[in-house]
């Protein structure tokens, strides 16, 4: 079965760091756009970052603080988060869109392009 499993969430003080992992199974992440999204309590889900054949793309709110990369051998995507703020608190989700032709068509910071989702991992940043 094709799955996405996130881990690495937790509680941290403002200014701290966390690294989230998303392990994919049942397909190769080299044939996909891989994105991270988050949903703060009581708010809409929003895009954080993505990686595709076109490179990485970040939401303005996390540029310069978050870094995304993938390890193809481990079929895993990572989101390293630095200088965390209380407003970064959310459930963080990993998602994918198929890109077997490698065109990068899904190189877009929008959940509408991502049909496959993990269950999420909670990140809480205290002030």
JSON list of C-alpha atoms in Angstrom, two decimals:
[
{"chain": "A", "resi": 1, "resn": "UNK", "atom": "CA", "xyz": [0.00, 0.00, 0.00]},
{"chain": "A", "resi": 2, "resn": "UNK", "atom": "CA", "xyz": [1.15, 3.53, -0.71]},
{"chain": "A", "resi": 3, "resn": "UNK", "atom": "CA", "xyz": [1.72, 5.46, 2.48]},
{"chain": "A", "resi": 4, "resn": "UNK", "atom": "CA", "xyz": [3.17, 8.65, 3.87]},
{"chain": "A", "resi": 5, "resn": "UNK", "atom": "CA", "xyz": [4.20, 8.61, 7.52]},
{"chain": "A", "resi": 6, "resn": "UNK", "atom": "CA", "xyz": [5.32, 11.78, 9.27]},
{"chain": "A", "resi": 7, "resn": "UNK", "atom": "CA", "xyz": [7.40, 11.95, 12.43]},
{"chain": "A", "resi": 8, "resn": "UNK", "atom": "CA", "xyz": [9.57, 14.37, 14.37]},
{"chain": "A", "resi": 9, "resn": "UNK", "atom": "CA", "xyz": [6.94, 16.68, 15.74]},
{"chain": "A", "resi": 10, "resn": "UNK", "atom": "CA", "xyz": [6.97, 17.81, 19.35]},
{"chain": "A", "resi": 11, "resn": "UNK", "atom": "CA", "xyz": [7.03, 20.76, 21.70]},
{"chain": "A", "resi": 12, "resn": "UNK", "atom": "CA", "xyz": [9.74, 23.39, 21.57]},
{"chain": "A", "resi": 13, "resn": "UNK", "atom": "CA", "xyz": [10.31, 26.90, 22.82]},
{"chain": "A", "resi": 14, "resn": "UNK", "atom": "CA", "xyz": [10.33, 29.86, 20.49]},
{"chain": "A", "resi": 15, "resn": "UNK", "atom": "CA", "xyz": [13.65, 30.13, 18.70]},
{"chain": "A", "resi": 16, "resn": "UNK", "atom": "CA", "xyz": [14.17, 26.39, 18.77]},
{"chain": "A", "resi": 17, "resn": "UNK", "atom": "CA", "xyz": [14.47, 23.85, 15.98]},
{"chain": "A", "resi": 18, "resn": "UNK", "atom": "CA", "xyz": [12.80, 20.65, 14.86]},
{"chain": "A", "resi": 19, "resn": "UNK", "atom": "CA", "xyz": [13.27, 18.34, 11.91]},
{"chain": "A", "resi": 20, "resn": "UNK", "atom": "CA", "xyz": [10.27, 16.52, 10.51]},
{"chain": "A", "resi": 21, "resn": "UNK", "atom": "CA", "xyz": [10.53, 13.36, 8.44]},
{"chain": "A", "resi": 22, "resn": "UNK", "atom": "CA", "xyz": [8.14, 11.90, 5.92]},
{"chain": "A", "resi": 23, "resn": "UNK", "atom": "CA", "xyz": [8.76, 8.30, 4.94]},
{"chain": "A", "resi": 24, "resn": "UNK", "atom": "CA", "xyz": [7.07, 7.19, 1.73]},
{"chain": "A", "resi": 25, "resn": "UNK", "atom": "CA", "xyz": [6.30, 3.59, 0.88]},
{"chain": "A", "resi": 26, "resn": "UNK", "atom": "CA", "xyz": [4.78, 1.90, -2.13]},
{"chain": "A", "resi": 27, "resn": "UNK", "atom": "CA", "xyz": [6.28, 4.31, -4.69]},
{"chain": "A", "resi": 28, "resn": "UNK", "atom": "CA", "xyz": [9.42, 6.33, -5.26]},
{"chain": "A", "resi": 29, "resn": "UNK", "atom": "CA", "xyz": [9.55, 9.98, -4.26]},
{"chain": "A", "resi": 30, "resn": "UNK", "atom": "CA", "xyz": [11.72, 10.66, -7.33]},
{"chain": "A", "resi": 31, "resn": "UNK", "atom": "CA", "xyz": [8.53, 10.36, -9.38]},
{"chain": "A", "resi": 32, "resn": "UNK", "atom": "CA", "xyz": [6.56, 12.82, -7.29]},
{"chain": "A", "resi": 33, "resn": "UNK", "atom": "CA", "xyz": [6.22, 16.33, -5.99]},
{"chain": "A", "resi": 34, "resn": "UNK", "atom": "CA", "xyz": [6.52, 16.16, -2.22]},
{"chain": "A", "resi": 35, "resn": "UNK", "atom": "CA", "xyz": [4.99, 18.88, -0.11]},
{"chain": "A", "resi": 36, "resn": "UNK", "atom": "CA", "xyz": [4.66, 19.92, 3.49]},
{"chain": "A", "resi": 37, "resn": "UNK", "atom": "CA", "xyz": [1.50, 21.62, 4.66]},
{"chain": "A", "resi": 38, "resn": "UNK", "atom": "CA", "xyz": [0.27, 22.70, 8.07]},
{"chain": "A", "resi": 39, "resn": "UNK", "atom": "CA", "xyz": [-3.00, 23.42, 9.77]},
{"chain": "A", "resi": 40, "resn": "UNK", "atom": "CA", "xyz": [-2.93, 25.69, 12.82]},
{"chain": "A", "resi": 41, "resn": "UNK", "atom": "CA", "xyz": [-5.76, 25.21, 15.32]},
{"chain": "A", "resi": 42, "resn": "UNK", "atom": "CA", "xyz": [-8.98, 26.76, 14.05]},
{"chain": "A", "resi": 43, "resn": "UNK", "atom": "CA", "xyz": [-7.44, 27.78, 10.72]},
{"chain": "A", "resi": 44, "resn": "UNK", "atom": "CA", "xyz": [-7.27, 26.57, 7.14]},
{"chain": "A", "resi": 45, "resn": "UNK", "atom": "CA", "xyz": [-4.56, 24.24, 5.96]},
{"chain": "A", "resi": 46, "resn": "UNK", "atom": "CA", "xyz": [-1.69, 26.15, 4.36]},
{"chain": "A", "resi": 47, "resn": "UNK", "atom": "CA", "xyz": [1.30, 25.26, 2.24]},
{"chain": "A", "resi": 48, "resn": "UNK", "atom": "CA", "xyz": [4.74, 25.35, 3.83]},
{"chain": "A", "resi": 49, "resn": "UNK", "atom": "CA", "xyz": [7.19, 23.99, 1.27]},
{"chain": "A", "resi": 50, "resn": "UNK", "atom": "CA", "xyz": [7.56, 21.55, -1.57]},
{"chain": "A", "resi": 51, "resn": "UNK", "atom": "CA", "xyz": [10.23, 19.81, -3.57]},
{"chain": "A", "resi": 52, "resn": "UNK", "atom": "CA", "xyz": [9.97, 18.61, -7.15]},
{"chain": "A", "resi": 53, "resn": "UNK", "atom": "CA", "xyz": [12.10, 18.20, -10.25]},
{"chain": "A", "resi": 54, "resn": "UNK", "atom": "CA", "xyz": [12.09, 22.01, -10.42]},
{"chain": "A", "resi": 55, "resn": "UNK", "atom": "CA", "xyz": [13.69, 22.35, -7.00]},
{"chain": "A", "resi": 56, "resn": "UNK", "atom": "CA", "xyz": [12.31, 23.64, -3.72]},
{"chain": "A", "resi": 57, "resn": "UNK", "atom": "CA", "xyz": [9.66, 26.23, -3.06]},
{"chain": "A", "resi": 58, "resn": "UNK", "atom": "CA", "xyz": [8.80, 27.88, 0.25]},
{"chain": "A", "resi": 59, "resn": "UNK", "atom": "CA", "xyz": [5.94, 29.90, 1.64]},
{"chain": "A", "resi": 60, "resn": "UNK", "atom": "CA", "xyz": [6.95, 33.48, 2.46]},
{"chain": "A", "resi": 61, "resn": "UNK", "atom": "CA", "xyz": [6.24, 32.87, 6.14]},
{"chain": "A", "resi": 62, "resn": "UNK", "atom": "CA", "xyz": [8.99, 30.24, 6.42]},
{"chain": "A", "resi": 63, "resn": "UNK", "atom": "CA", "xyz": [11.61, 31.42, 3.92]},
{"chain": "A", "resi": 64, "resn": "UNK", "atom": "CA", "xyz": [15.04, 31.61, 5.48]},
{"chain": "A", "resi": 65, "resn": "UNK", "atom": "CA", "xyz": [13.94, 29.52, 8.48]},
{"chain": "A", "resi": 66, "resn": "UNK", "atom": "CA", "xyz": [12.85, 26.19, 7.00]},
{"chain": "A", "resi": 67, "resn": "UNK", "atom": "CA", "xyz": [14.77, 23.88, 4.67]},
{"chain": "A", "resi": 68, "resn": "UNK", "atom": "CA", "xyz": [13.41, 20.94, 2.71]},
{"chain": "A", "resi": 69, "resn": "UNK", "atom": "CA", "xyz": [15.34, 18.10, 1.16]},
{"chain": "A", "resi": 70, "resn": "UNK", "atom": "CA", "xyz": [14.87, 14.50, 0.15]},
{"chain": "A", "resi": 71, "resn": "UNK", "atom": "CA", "xyz": [16.92, 11.34, 0.56]},
{"chain": "A", "resi": 72, "resn": "UNK", "atom": "CA", "xyz": [16.05, 9.15, -2.41]},
{"chain": "A", "resi": 73, "resn": "UNK", "atom": "CA", "xyz": [17.85, 6.12, -0.95]},
{"chain": "A", "resi": 74, "resn": "UNK", "atom": "CA", "xyz": [15.63, 6.29, 2.13]},
{"chain": "A", "resi": 75, "resn": "UNK", "atom": "CA", "xyz": [12.58, 7.44, 0.18]},
{"chain": "A", "resi": 76, "resn": "UNK", "atom": "CA", "xyz": [12.22, 10.16, 2.78]},
{"chain": "A", "resi": 77, "resn": "UNK", "atom": "CA", "xyz": [11.59, 13.89, 2.71]},
{"chain": "A", "resi": 78, "resn": "UNK", "atom": "CA", "xyz": [12.75, 16.13, 5.54]},
{"chain": "A", "resi": 79, "resn": "UNK", "atom": "CA", "xyz": [11.65, 19.53, 6.75]},
{"chain": "A", "resi": 80, "resn": "UNK", "atom": "CA", "xyz": [14.19, 21.23, 8.96]},
{"chain": "A", "resi": 81, "resn": "UNK", "atom": "CA", "xyz": [12.69, 24.10, 10.93]},
{"chain": "A", "resi": 82, "resn": "UNK", "atom": "CA", "xyz": [14.76, 26.76, 12.67]},
{"chain": "A", "resi": 83, "resn": "UNK", "atom": "CA", "xyz": [13.89, 29.92, 14.63]},
{"chain": "A", "resi": 84, "resn": "UNK", "atom": "CA", "xyz": [10.46, 28.53, 15.35]},
{"chain": "A", "resi": 85, "resn": "UNK", "atom": "CA", "xyz": [7.72, 30.94, 16.35]},
{"chain": "A", "resi": 86, "resn": "UNK", "atom": "CA", "xyz": [4.48, 30.33, 18.25]},
{"chain": "A", "resi": 87, "resn": "UNK", "atom": "CA", "xyz": [2.61, 30.96, 14.99]},
{"chain": "A", "resi": 88, "resn": "UNK", "atom": "CA", "xyz": [4.37, 27.92, 13.51]},
{"chain": "A", "resi": 89, "resn": "UNK", "atom": "CA", "xyz": [2.34, 25.72, 15.87]},
{"chain": "A", "resi": 90, "resn": "UNK", "atom": "CA", "xyz": [0.19, 23.39, 13.79]},
{"chain": "A", "resi": 91, "resn": "UNK", "atom": "CA", "xyz": [-0.33, 19.85, 12.64]},
{"chain": "A", "resi": 92, "resn": "UNK", "atom": "CA", "xyz": [2.19, 19.33, 9.85]},
{"chain": "A", "resi": 93, "resn": "UNK", "atom": "CA", "xyz": [1.25, 17.07, 6.96]},
{"chain": "A", "resi": 94, "resn": "UNK", "atom": "CA", "xyz": [3.30, 15.48, 4.24]},
{"chain": "A", "resi": 95, "resn": "UNK", "atom": "CA", "xyz": [1.64, 15.13, 0.85]},
{"chain": "A", "resi": 96, "resn": "UNK", "atom": "CA", "xyz": [2.50, 14.00, -2.64]},
{"chain": "A", "resi": 97, "resn": "UNK", "atom": "CA", "xyz": [1.44, 14.38, -6.22]},
{"chain": "A", "resi": 98, "resn": "UNK", "atom": "CA", "xyz": [2.53, 11.96, -8.93]},
{"chain": "A", "resi": 99, "resn": "UNK", "atom": "CA", "xyz": [4.97, 13.32, -11.46]},
{"chain": "A", "resi": 100, "resn": "UNK", "atom": "CA", "xyz": [6.12, 10.25, -13.36]},
{"chain": "A", "resi": 101, "resn": "UNK", "atom": "CA", "xyz": [7.12, 12.30, -16.40]},
{"chain": "A", "resi": 102, "resn": "UNK", "atom": "CA", "xyz": [9.25, 14.59, -14.26]},
{"chain": "A", "resi": 103, "resn": "UNK", "atom": "CA", "xyz": [7.72, 17.77, -15.65]},
{"chain": "A", "resi": 104, "resn": "UNK", "atom": "CA", "xyz": [7.28, 19.38, -12.24]},
{"chain": "A", "resi": 105, "resn": "UNK", "atom": "CA", "xyz": [3.65, 20.23, -13.06]},
{"chain": "A", "resi": 106, "resn": "UNK", "atom": "CA", "xyz": [2.84, 20.04, -9.34]},
{"chain": "A", "resi": 107, "resn": "UNK", "atom": "CA", "xyz": [5.48, 22.62, -8.37]},
{"chain": "A", "resi": 108, "resn": "UNK", "atom": "CA", "xyz": [2.78, 24.73, -6.75]},
{"chain": "A", "resi": 109, "resn": "UNK", "atom": "CA", "xyz": [2.16, 25.71, -3.15]},
{"chain": "A", "resi": 110, "resn": "UNK", "atom": "CA", "xyz": [-1.43, 24.56, -3.15]},
{"chain": "A", "resi": 111, "resn": "UNK", "atom": "CA", "xyz": [-3.00, 21.57, -1.47]},
{"chain": "A", "resi": 112, "resn": "UNK", "atom": "CA", "xyz": [-5.39, 21.28, -4.42]},
{"chain": "A", "resi": 113, "resn": "UNK", "atom": "CA", "xyz": [-2.61, 19.60, -6.44]},
{"chain": "A", "resi": 114, "resn": "UNK", "atom": "CA", "xyz": [-1.80, 16.99, -3.78]},
{"chain": "A", "resi": 115, "resn": "UNK", "atom": "CA", "xyz": [-4.19, 14.03, -3.56]},
{"chain": "A", "resi": 116, "resn": "UNK", "atom": "CA", "xyz": [-2.19, 11.81, -1.18]},
{"chain": "A", "resi": 117, "resn": "UNK", "atom": "CA", "xyz": [-1.65, 12.72, 2.46]},
{"chain": "A", "resi": 118, "resn": "UNK", "atom": "CA", "xyz": [-0.11, 11.46, 5.66]},
{"chain": "A", "resi": 119, "resn": "UNK", "atom": "CA", "xyz": [-1.83, 11.67, 9.01]},
{"chain": "A", "resi": 120, "resn": "UNK", "atom": "CA", "xyz": [0.24, 14.53, 10.30]},
{"chain": "A", "resi": 121, "resn": "UNK", "atom": "CA", "xyz": [2.53, 15.31, 13.21]},
{"chain": "A", "resi": 122, "resn": "UNK", "atom": "CA", "xyz": [1.91, 17.98, 15.85]},
{"chain": "A", "resi": 123, "resn": "UNK", "atom": "CA", "xyz": [4.34, 20.87, 16.31]},
{"chain": "A", "resi": 124, "resn": "UNK", "atom": "CA", "xyz": [3.83, 23.14, 19.29]},
{"chain": "A", "resi": 125, "resn": "UNK", "atom": "CA", "xyz": [5.97, 26.23, 19.83]},
{"chain": "A", "resi": 126, "resn": "UNK", "atom": "CA", "xyz": [5.68, 28.01, 23.14]},
{"chain": "A", "resi": 127, "resn": "UNK", "atom": "CA", "xyz": [6.62, 31.63, 23.74]}
]
